[in-house]
Amino acid sequence: CTHLVTNKIVRTEKFIAAITLGKQIVTSAWVNASLKAGVWADVEEYRPLDDAGEYPGFSVGVSISRAKAKKLLSGFNVYATPRVSPDWAILKRLVECAGGKMIPPIPLGGDIPMGDKGKVILVSCEEDEGMFGDKLRGFGVPLYSVEVLIGGLMDQQMKLDDPSLFL
C-alpha cells in the first residue's frame, strides 16, 4: 500500500503501521481532489487533523518524515508481559515495522532471556507488574508502560527518559 485513507487521527494498528512504514496518510478529500484533477493531489494539503485535540503537538507529516529517515526501533529487542494490551501479536507487527525485534512472550515461570541491555525495551501493565515487576527490574533495565511503544511509534520518537512512561 502507498496511502492510508482516514478522516481522523486514530491509534489503530493500521494507522501506526502506516506511519512507521513511512506511508502517506490522507483524508478521503484527497481521493476526491485527485479524481477531480486527474492527477494525484498534494498529500500535505489533505492530512487528517486532530480536531478533538486528543494528540497535542502531533503531526502526521512530521511523523512520516521521521519514519522515512530512520527505523525507530532498529537494533532494539522488545519484551512484553502476557497481559499487555495491545496483545503480543499486534506489538510484534508494529515493532517489526519499526525495525525492532519482538522477543517471544515472557513466560509465567522460568528464565527470561535478555540480550544486549542497552537495546532492550521491557513493557508491562499494572496487572502483570506484581508478578513480573521485581524480576524484570532485577535486570537493571527500566520497566515501561506499553505507551512508550504506542506513543513512540505515533510520534516516531522514543521517550525512554519520560518518567510518566515507567511502571
JSON list of C-alpha atoms in Angstrom, two decimals:
[
{"chain": "A", "resi": 1, "resn": "CYS", "atom": "CA", "xyz": [0.00, 0.00, 0.00]},
{"chain": "A", "resi": 2, "resn": "THR", "atom": "CA", "xyz": [1.15, 3.54, -0.60]},
{"chain": "A", "resi": 3, "resn": "HIS", "atom": "CA", "xyz": [-1.58, 5.53, 1.18]},
{"chain": "A", "resi": 4, "resn": "LEU", "atom": "CA", "xyz": [-3.91, 5.11, 4.13]},
{"chain": "A", "resi": 5, "resn": "VAL", "atom": "CA", "xyz": [-7.17, 7.00, 3.77]},
{"chain": "A", "resi": 6, "resn": "THR", "atom": "CA", "xyz": [-8.79, 8.10, 7.02]},
{"chain": "A", "resi": 7, "resn": "ASN", "atom": "CA", "xyz": [-10.62, 11.23, 8.08]},
{"chain": "A", "resi": 8, "resn": "LYS", "atom": "CA", "xyz": [-9.25, 11.35, 11.61]},
{"chain": "A", "resi": 9, "resn": "ILE", "atom": "CA", "xyz": [-6.20, 10.55, 13.66]},
{"chain": "A", "resi": 10, "resn": "VAL", "atom": "CA", "xyz": [-6.63, 7.20, 15.38]},
{"chain": "A", "resi": 11, "resn": "ARG", "atom": "CA", "xyz": [-4.26, 4.98, 17.31]},
{"chain": "A", "resi": 12, "resn": "THR", "atom": "CA", "xyz": [-5.03, 1.76, 15.46]},
{"chain": "A", "resi": 13, "resn": "GLU", "atom": "CA", "xyz": [-2.60, -0.87, 14.26]},
{"chain": "A", "resi": 14, "resn": "LYS", "atom": "CA", "xyz": [-3.07, 0.18, 10.62]},
{"chain": "A", "resi": 15, "resn": "PHE", "atom": "CA", "xyz": [-2.59, 3.88, 11.35]},
{"chain": "A", "resi": 16, "resn": "ILE", "atom": "CA", "xyz": [0.55, 3.32, 13.44]},
{"chain": "A", "resi": 17, "resn": "ALA", "atom": "CA", "xyz": [1.95, 0.82, 10.92]},
{"chain": "A", "resi": 18, "resn": "ALA", "atom": "CA", "xyz": [1.39, 3.29, 8.08]},
{"chain": "A", "resi": 19, "resn": "ILE", "atom": "CA", "xyz": [3.33, 5.96, 9.97]},
{"chain": "A", "resi": 20, "resn": "THR", "atom": "CA", "xyz": [6.09, 3.54, 10.90]},
{"chain": "A", "resi": 21, "resn": "LEU", "atom": "CA", "xyz": [6.45, 2.36, 7.30]},
{"chain": "A", "resi": 22, "resn": "GLY", "atom": "CA", "xyz": [6.52, 5.93, 6.01]},
{"chain": "A", "resi": 23, "resn": "LYS", "atom": "CA", "xyz": [3.29, 5.55, 4.03]},
{"chain": "A", "resi": 24, "resn": "GLN", "atom": "CA", "xyz": [1.17, 8.56, 3.18]},
{"chain": "A", "resi": 25, "resn": "ILE", "atom": "CA", "xyz": [-1.87, 9.18, 5.38]},
{"chain": "A", "resi": 26, "resn": "VAL", "atom": "CA", "xyz": [-4.59, 11.32, 3.81]},
{"chain": "A", "resi": 27, "resn": "THR", "atom": "CA", "xyz": [-8.28, 12.13, 4.12]},
{"chain": "A", "resi": 28, "resn": "SER", "atom": "CA", "xyz": [-10.96, 10.99, 1.71]},
{"chain": "A", "resi": 29, "resn": "ALA", "atom": "CA", "xyz": [-10.97, 14.55, 0.34]},
{"chain": "A", "resi": 30, "resn": "TRP", "atom": "CA", "xyz": [-7.53, 13.74, -1.16]},
{"chain": "A", "resi": 31, "resn": "VAL", "atom": "CA", "xyz": [-9.08, 10.90, -3.17]},
{"chain": "A", "resi": 32, "resn": "ASN", "atom": "CA", "xyz": [-11.87, 13.16, -4.42]},
{"chain": "A", "resi": 33, "resn": "ALA", "atom": "CA", "xyz": [-9.49, 16.03, -5.27]},
{"chain": "A", "resi": 34, "resn": "SER", "atom": "CA", "xyz": [-7.16, 13.64, -7.13]},
{"chain": "A", "resi": 35, "resn": "LEU", "atom": "CA", "xyz": [-10.02, 12.16, -9.14]},
{"chain": "A", "resi": 36, "resn": "LYS", "atom": "CA", "xyz": [-11.36, 15.60, -9.98]},
{"chain": "A", "resi": 37, "resn": "ALA", "atom": "CA", "xyz": [-7.94, 16.93, -11.07]},
{"chain": "A", "resi": 38, "resn": "GLY", "atom": "CA", "xyz": [-6.93, 13.75, -12.91]},
{"chain": "A", "resi": 39, "resn": "VAL", "atom": "CA", "xyz": [-3.58, 13.74, -11.05]},
{"chain": "A", "resi": 40, "resn": "TRP", "atom": "CA", "xyz": [-2.54, 12.93, -7.50]},
{"chain": "A", "resi": 41, "resn": "ALA", "atom": "CA", "xyz": [-3.18, 15.89, -5.23]},
{"chain": "A", "resi": 42, "resn": "ASP", "atom": "CA", "xyz": [-0.50, 17.13, -2.81]},
{"chain": "A", "resi": 43, "resn": "VAL", "atom": "CA", "xyz": [-0.75, 14.87, 0.25]},
{"chain": "A", "resi": 44, "resn": "GLU", "atom": "CA", "xyz": [0.34, 17.63, 2.63]},
{"chain": "A", "resi": 45, "resn": "GLU", "atom": "CA", "xyz": [-2.90, 19.51, 1.94]},
{"chain": "A", "resi": 46, "resn": "TYR", "atom": "CA", "xyz": [-5.03, 16.50, 2.90]},
{"chain": "A", "resi": 47, "resn": "ARG", "atom": "CA", "xyz": [-3.59, 15.19, 6.17]},
{"chain": "A", "resi": 48, "resn": "PRO", "atom": "CA", "xyz": [-6.11, 14.21, 8.86]},
{"chain": "A", "resi": 49, "resn": "LEU", "atom": "CA", "xyz": [-6.24, 16.76, 11.66]},
{"chain": "A", "resi": 50, "resn": "ASP", "atom": "CA", "xyz": [-6.63, 16.37, 15.40]},
{"chain": "A", "resi": 51, "resn": "ASP", "atom": "CA", "xyz": [-9.97, 18.21, 15.57]},
{"chain": "A", "resi": 52, "resn": "ALA", "atom": "CA", "xyz": [-10.75, 16.81, 19.01]},
{"chain": "A", "resi": 53, "resn": "GLY", "atom": "CA", "xyz": [-7.41, 17.94, 20.46]},
{"chain": "A", "resi": 54, "resn": "GLU", "atom": "CA", "xyz": [-6.57, 14.42, 21.66]},
{"chain": "A", "resi": 55, "resn": "TYR", "atom": "CA", "xyz": [-2.96, 14.49, 20.41]},
{"chain": "A", "resi": 56, "resn": "PRO", "atom": "CA", "xyz": [-1.40, 17.87, 21.24]},
{"chain": "A", "resi": 57, "resn": "GLY", "atom": "CA", "xyz": [1.65, 18.64, 19.13]},
{"chain": "A", "resi": 58, "resn": "PHE", "atom": "CA", "xyz": [1.18, 15.58, 16.92]},
{"chain": "A", "resi": 59, "resn": "SER", "atom": "CA", "xyz": [1.76, 15.98, 13.18]},
{"chain": "A", "resi": 60, "resn": "VAL", "atom": "CA", "xyz": [1.12, 13.16, 10.73]},
{"chain": "A", "resi": 61, "resn": "GLY", "atom": "CA", "xyz": [3.52, 14.68, 8.21]},
{"chain": "A", "resi": 62, "resn": "VAL", "atom": "CA", "xyz": [6.34, 15.13, 10.73]},
{"chain": "A", "resi": 63, "resn": "SER", "atom": "CA", "xyz": [5.97, 11.55, 12.00]},
{"chain": "A", "resi": 64, "resn": "ILE", "atom": "CA", "xyz": [6.03, 10.15, 8.46]},
{"chain": "A", "resi": 65, "resn": "SER", "atom": "CA", "xyz": [9.15, 12.19, 7.66]},
{"chain": "A", "resi": 66, "resn": "ARG", "atom": "CA", "xyz": [10.90, 10.85, 10.76]},
{"chain": "A", "resi": 67, "resn": "ALA", "atom": "CA", "xyz": [9.95, 7.28, 9.85]},
{"chain": "A", "resi": 68, "resn": "LYS", "atom": "CA", "xyz": [11.33, 7.68, 6.34]},
{"chain": "A", "resi": 69, "resn": "ALA", "atom": "CA", "xyz": [14.62, 9.00, 7.73]},
{"chain": "A", "resi": 70, "resn": "LYS", "atom": "CA", "xyz": [15.26, 6.17, 10.21]},
{"chain": "A", "resi": 71, "resn": "LYS", "atom": "CA", "xyz": [13.71, 2.95, 11.52]},
{"chain": "A", "resi": 72, "resn": "LEU", "atom": "CA", "xyz": [12.86, 3.98, 15.09]},
{"chain": "A", "resi": 73, "resn": "LEU", "atom": "CA", "xyz": [13.46, 0.60, 16.77]},
{"chain": "A", "resi": 74, "resn": "SER", "atom": "CA", "xyz": [16.40, -0.56, 14.68]},
{"chain": "A", "resi": 75, "resn": "GLY", "atom": "CA", "xyz": [18.58, -2.79, 16.86]},
{"chain": "A", "resi": 76, "resn": "PHE", "atom": "CA", "xyz": [16.10, -2.92, 19.77]},
{"chain": "A", "resi": 77, "resn": "ASN", "atom": "CA", "xyz": [14.79, -6.10, 21.40]},
{"chain": "A", "resi": 78, "resn": "VAL", "atom": "CA", "xyz": [11.32, -5.60, 22.86]},
{"chain": "A", "resi": 79, "resn": "TYR", "atom": "CA", "xyz": [9.86, -7.79, 25.59]},
{"chain": "A", "resi": 80, "resn": "ALA", "atom": "CA", "xyz": [6.26, -7.75, 26.85]},
{"chain": "A", "resi": 81, "resn": "THR", "atom": "CA", "xyz": [4.48, -9.40, 29.73]},
{"chain": "A", "resi": 82, "resn": "PRO", "atom": "CA", "xyz": [1.44, -11.61, 28.96]},
{"chain": "A", "resi": 83, "resn": "ARG", "atom": "CA", "xyz": [-1.45, -9.22, 29.68]},
{"chain": "A", "resi": 84, "resn": "VAL", "atom": "CA", "xyz": [-0.09, -6.16, 27.88]},
{"chain": "A", "resi": 85, "resn": "SER", "atom": "CA", "xyz": [-2.61, -4.51, 25.58]},
{"chain": "A", "resi": 86, "resn": "PRO", "atom": "CA", "xyz": [-2.47, -4.38, 22.63]},
{"chain": "A", "resi": 87, "resn": "ASP", "atom": "CA", "xyz": [-1.54, -8.03, 22.63]},
{"chain": "A", "resi": 88, "resn": "TRP", "atom": "CA", "xyz": [1.86, -9.50, 21.79]},
{"chain": "A", "resi": 89, "resn": "ALA", "atom": "CA", "xyz": [1.00, -10.33, 18.15]},
{"chain": "A", "resi": 90, "resn": "ILE", "atom": "CA", "xyz": [-0.04, -6.73, 17.38]},
{"chain": "A", "resi": 91, "resn": "LEU", "atom": "CA", "xyz": [3.01, -5.33, 19.18]},
{"chain": "A", "resi": 92, "resn": "LYS", "atom": "CA", "xyz": [5.21, -7.74, 17.21]},
{"chain": "A", "resi": 93, "resn": "ARG", "atom": "CA", "xyz": [3.88, -6.46, 13.88]},
{"chain": "A", "resi": 94, "resn": "LEU", "atom": "CA", "xyz": [4.36, -2.83, 14.92]},
{"chain": "A", "resi": 95, "resn": "VAL", "atom": "CA", "xyz": [7.82, -3.37, 16.40]},
{"chain": "A", "resi": 96, "resn": "GLU", "atom": "CA", "xyz": [8.96, -5.18, 13.25]},
{"chain": "A", "resi": 97, "resn": "CYS", "atom": "CA", "xyz": [7.59, -2.38, 11.05]},
{"chain": "A", "resi": 98, "resn": "ALA", "atom": "CA", "xyz": [9.85, -0.05, 13.05]},
{"chain": "A", "resi": 99, "resn": "GLY", "atom": "CA", "xyz": [12.92, -2.26, 12.55]},
{"chain": "A", "resi": 100, "resn": "GLY", "atom": "CA", "xyz": [12.94, -3.84, 16.02]},
{"chain": "A", "resi": 101, "resn": "LYS", "atom": "CA", "xyz": [12.68, -7.43, 17.18]},
{"chain": "A", "resi": 102, "resn": "MET", "atom": "CA", "xyz": [9.84, -8.59, 19.38]},
{"chain": "A", "resi": 103, "resn": "ILE", "atom": "CA", "xyz": [11.06, -11.36, 21.68]},
{"chain": "A", "resi": 104, "resn": "PRO", "atom": "CA", "xyz": [8.62, -14.24, 22.36]},
{"chain": "A", "resi": 105, "resn": "PRO", "atom": "CA", "xyz": [6.24, -13.55, 25.26]},
{"chain": "A", "resi": 106, "resn": "ILE", "atom": "CA", "xyz": [7.78, -13.61, 28.71]},
{"chain": "A", "resi": 107, "resn": "PRO", "atom": "CA", "xyz": [6.85, -16.96, 30.27]},
{"chain": "A", "resi": 108, "resn": "LEU", "atom": "CA", "xyz": [4.95, -17.18, 33.53]},
{"chain": "A", "resi": 109, "resn": "GLY", "atom": "CA", "xyz": [7.80, -19.19, 35.04]},
{"chain": "A", "resi": 110, "resn": "GLY", "atom": "CA", "xyz": [11.41, -19.82, 34.18]},
{"chain": "A", "resi": 111, "resn": "ASP", "atom": "CA", "xyz": [14.17, -17.65, 32.85]},
{"chain": "A", "resi": 112, "resn": "ILE", "atom": "CA", "xyz": [13.78, -14.52, 30.80]},
{"chain": "A", "resi": 113, "resn": "PRO", "atom": "CA", "xyz": [16.37, -14.44, 28.02]},
{"chain": "A", "resi": 114, "resn": "MET", "atom": "CA", "xyz": [17.97, -11.00, 27.92]},
{"chain": "A", "resi": 115, "resn": "GLY", "atom": "CA", "xyz": [20.09, -9.71, 25.07]},
{"chain": "A", "resi": 116, "resn": "ASP", "atom": "CA", "xyz": [22.15, -6.51, 24.93]},
{"chain": "A", "resi": 117, "resn": "LYS", "atom": "CA", "xyz": [20.63, -4.49, 27.78]},
{"chain": "A", "resi": 118, "resn": "GLY", "atom": "CA", "xyz": [21.49, -1.24, 26.04]},
{"chain": "A", "resi": 119, "resn": "LYS", "atom": "CA", "xyz": [18.98, -2.04, 23.32]},
{"chain": "A", "resi": 120, "resn": "VAL", "atom": "CA", "xyz": [16.16, -3.57, 25.36]},
{"chain": "A", "resi": 121, "resn": "ILE", "atom": "CA", "xyz": [12.67, -2.24, 25.99]},
{"chain": "A", "resi": 122, "resn": "LEU", "atom": "CA", "xyz": [10.54, -4.03, 28.59]},
{"chain": "A", "resi": 123, "resn": "VAL", "atom": "CA", "xyz": [6.82, -3.28, 28.54]},
{"chain": "A", "resi": 124, "resn": "SER", "atom": "CA", "xyz": [4.28, -4.41, 31.08]},
{"chain": "A", "resi": 125, "resn": "CYS", "atom": "CA", "xyz": [0.99, -3.39, 32.65]},
{"chain": "A", "resi": 126, "resn": "GLU", "atom": "CA", "xyz": [-0.37, -2.97, 36.15]},
{"chain": "A", "resi": 127, "resn": "GLU", "atom": "CA", "xyz": [-1.96, -6.45, 36.03]},
{"chain": "A", "resi": 128, "resn": "ASP", "atom": "CA", "xyz": [1.43, -8.08, 35.40]},
{"chain": "A", "resi": 129, "resn": "GLU", "atom": "CA", "xyz": [3.63, -5.80, 37.47]},
{"chain": "A", "resi": 130, "resn": "GLY", "atom": "CA", "xyz": [3.05, -7.72, 40.71]},
{"chain": "A", "resi": 131, "resn": "MET", "atom": "CA", "xyz": [4.01, -10.99, 39.03]},
{"chain": "A", "resi": 132, "resn": "PHE", "atom": "CA", "xyz": [6.96, -9.76, 36.96]},
{"chain": "A", "resi": 133, "resn": "GLY", "atom": "CA", "xyz": [7.99, -6.32, 38.21]},
{"chain": "A", "resi": 134, "resn": "ASP", "atom": "CA", "xyz": [10.70, -7.27, 40.73]},
{"chain": "A", "resi": 135, "resn": "LYS", "atom": "CA", "xyz": [12.17, -9.98, 38.49]},
{"chain": "A", "resi": 136, "resn": "LEU", "atom": "CA", "xyz": [12.27, -7.67, 35.46]},
{"chain": "A", "resi": 137, "resn": "ARG", "atom": "CA", "xyz": [13.69, -4.73, 37.40]},
{"chain": "A", "resi": 138, "resn": "GLY", "atom": "CA", "xyz": [16.46, -7.08, 38.55]},
{"chain": "A", "resi": 139, "resn": "PHE", "atom": "CA", "xyz": [17.89, -6.95, 35.03]},
{"chain": "A", "resi": 140, "resn": "GLY", "atom": "CA", "xyz": [18.73, -3.29, 35.51]},
{"chain": "A", "resi": 141, "resn": "VAL", "atom": "CA", "xyz": [16.53, -2.25, 32.60]},
{"chain": "A", "resi": 142, "resn": "PRO", "atom": "CA", "xyz": [13.58, 0.15, 33.07]},
{"chain": "A", "resi": 143, "resn": "LEU", "atom": "CA", "xyz": [10.08, -1.32, 33.06]},
{"chain": "A", "resi": 144, "resn": "TYR", "atom": "CA", "xyz": [7.74, 0.72, 30.87]},
{"chain": "A", "resi": 145, "resn": "SER", "atom": "CA", "xyz": [4.06, 1.09, 30.21]},
{"chain": "A", "resi": 146, "resn": "VAL", "atom": "CA", "xyz": [3.15, -0.04, 26.69]},
{"chain": "A", "resi": 147, "resn": "GLU", "atom": "CA", "xyz": [2.58, 3.65, 25.96]},
{"chain": "A", "resi": 148, "resn": "VAL", "atom": "CA", "xyz": [6.34, 4.02, 25.46]},
{"chain": "A", "resi": 149, "resn": "LEU", "atom": "CA", "xyz": [5.89, 1.96, 22.28]},
{"chain": "A", "resi": 150, "resn": "ILE", "atom": "CA", "xyz": [2.50, 3.17, 21.07]},
{"chain": "A", "resi": 151, "resn": "GLY", "atom": "CA", "xyz": [3.22, 6.85, 21.70]},
{"chain": "A", "resi": 152, "resn": "GLY", "atom": "CA", "xyz": [6.77, 6.47, 20.41]},
{"chain": "A", "resi": 153, "resn": "LEU", "atom": "CA", "xyz": [5.63, 4.85, 17.18]},
{"chain": "A", "resi": 154, "resn": "MET", "atom": "CA", "xyz": [2.95, 7.51, 16.65]},
{"chain": "A", "resi": 155, "resn": "ASP", "atom": "CA", "xyz": [5.45, 10.37, 17.10]},
{"chain": "A", "resi": 156, "resn": "GLN", "atom": "CA", "xyz": [8.42, 8.40, 15.77]},
{"chain": "A", "resi": 157, "resn": "GLN", "atom": "CA", "xyz": [10.37, 9.46, 18.84]},
{"chain": "A", "resi": 158, "resn": "MET", "atom": "CA", "xyz": [11.20, 7.18, 21.75]},
{"chain": "A", "resi": 159, "resn": "LYS", "atom": "CA", "xyz": [10.86, 8.93, 25.11]},
{"chain": "A", "resi": 160, "resn": "LEU", "atom": "CA", "xyz": [12.77, 6.41, 27.20]},
{"chain": "A", "resi": 161, "resn": "ASP", "atom": "CA", "xyz": [13.57, 9.02, 29.87]},
{"chain": "A", "resi": 162, "resn": "ASP", "atom": "CA", "xyz": [9.97, 10.20, 30.38]},
{"chain": "A", "resi": 163, "resn": "PRO", "atom": "CA", "xyz": [9.02, 9.27, 33.98]},
{"chain": "A", "resi": 164, "resn": "SER", "atom": "CA", "xyz": [5.32, 9.13, 33.08]},
{"chain": "A", "resi": 165, "resn": "LEU", "atom": "CA", "xyz": [6.06, 6.07, 30.91]},
{"chain": "A", "resi": 166, "resn": "PHE", "atom": "CA", "xyz": [7.72, 4.00, 33.66]},
{"chain": "A", "resi": 167, "resn": "LEU", "atom": "CA", "xyz": [5.79, 1.42, 35.69]}
]
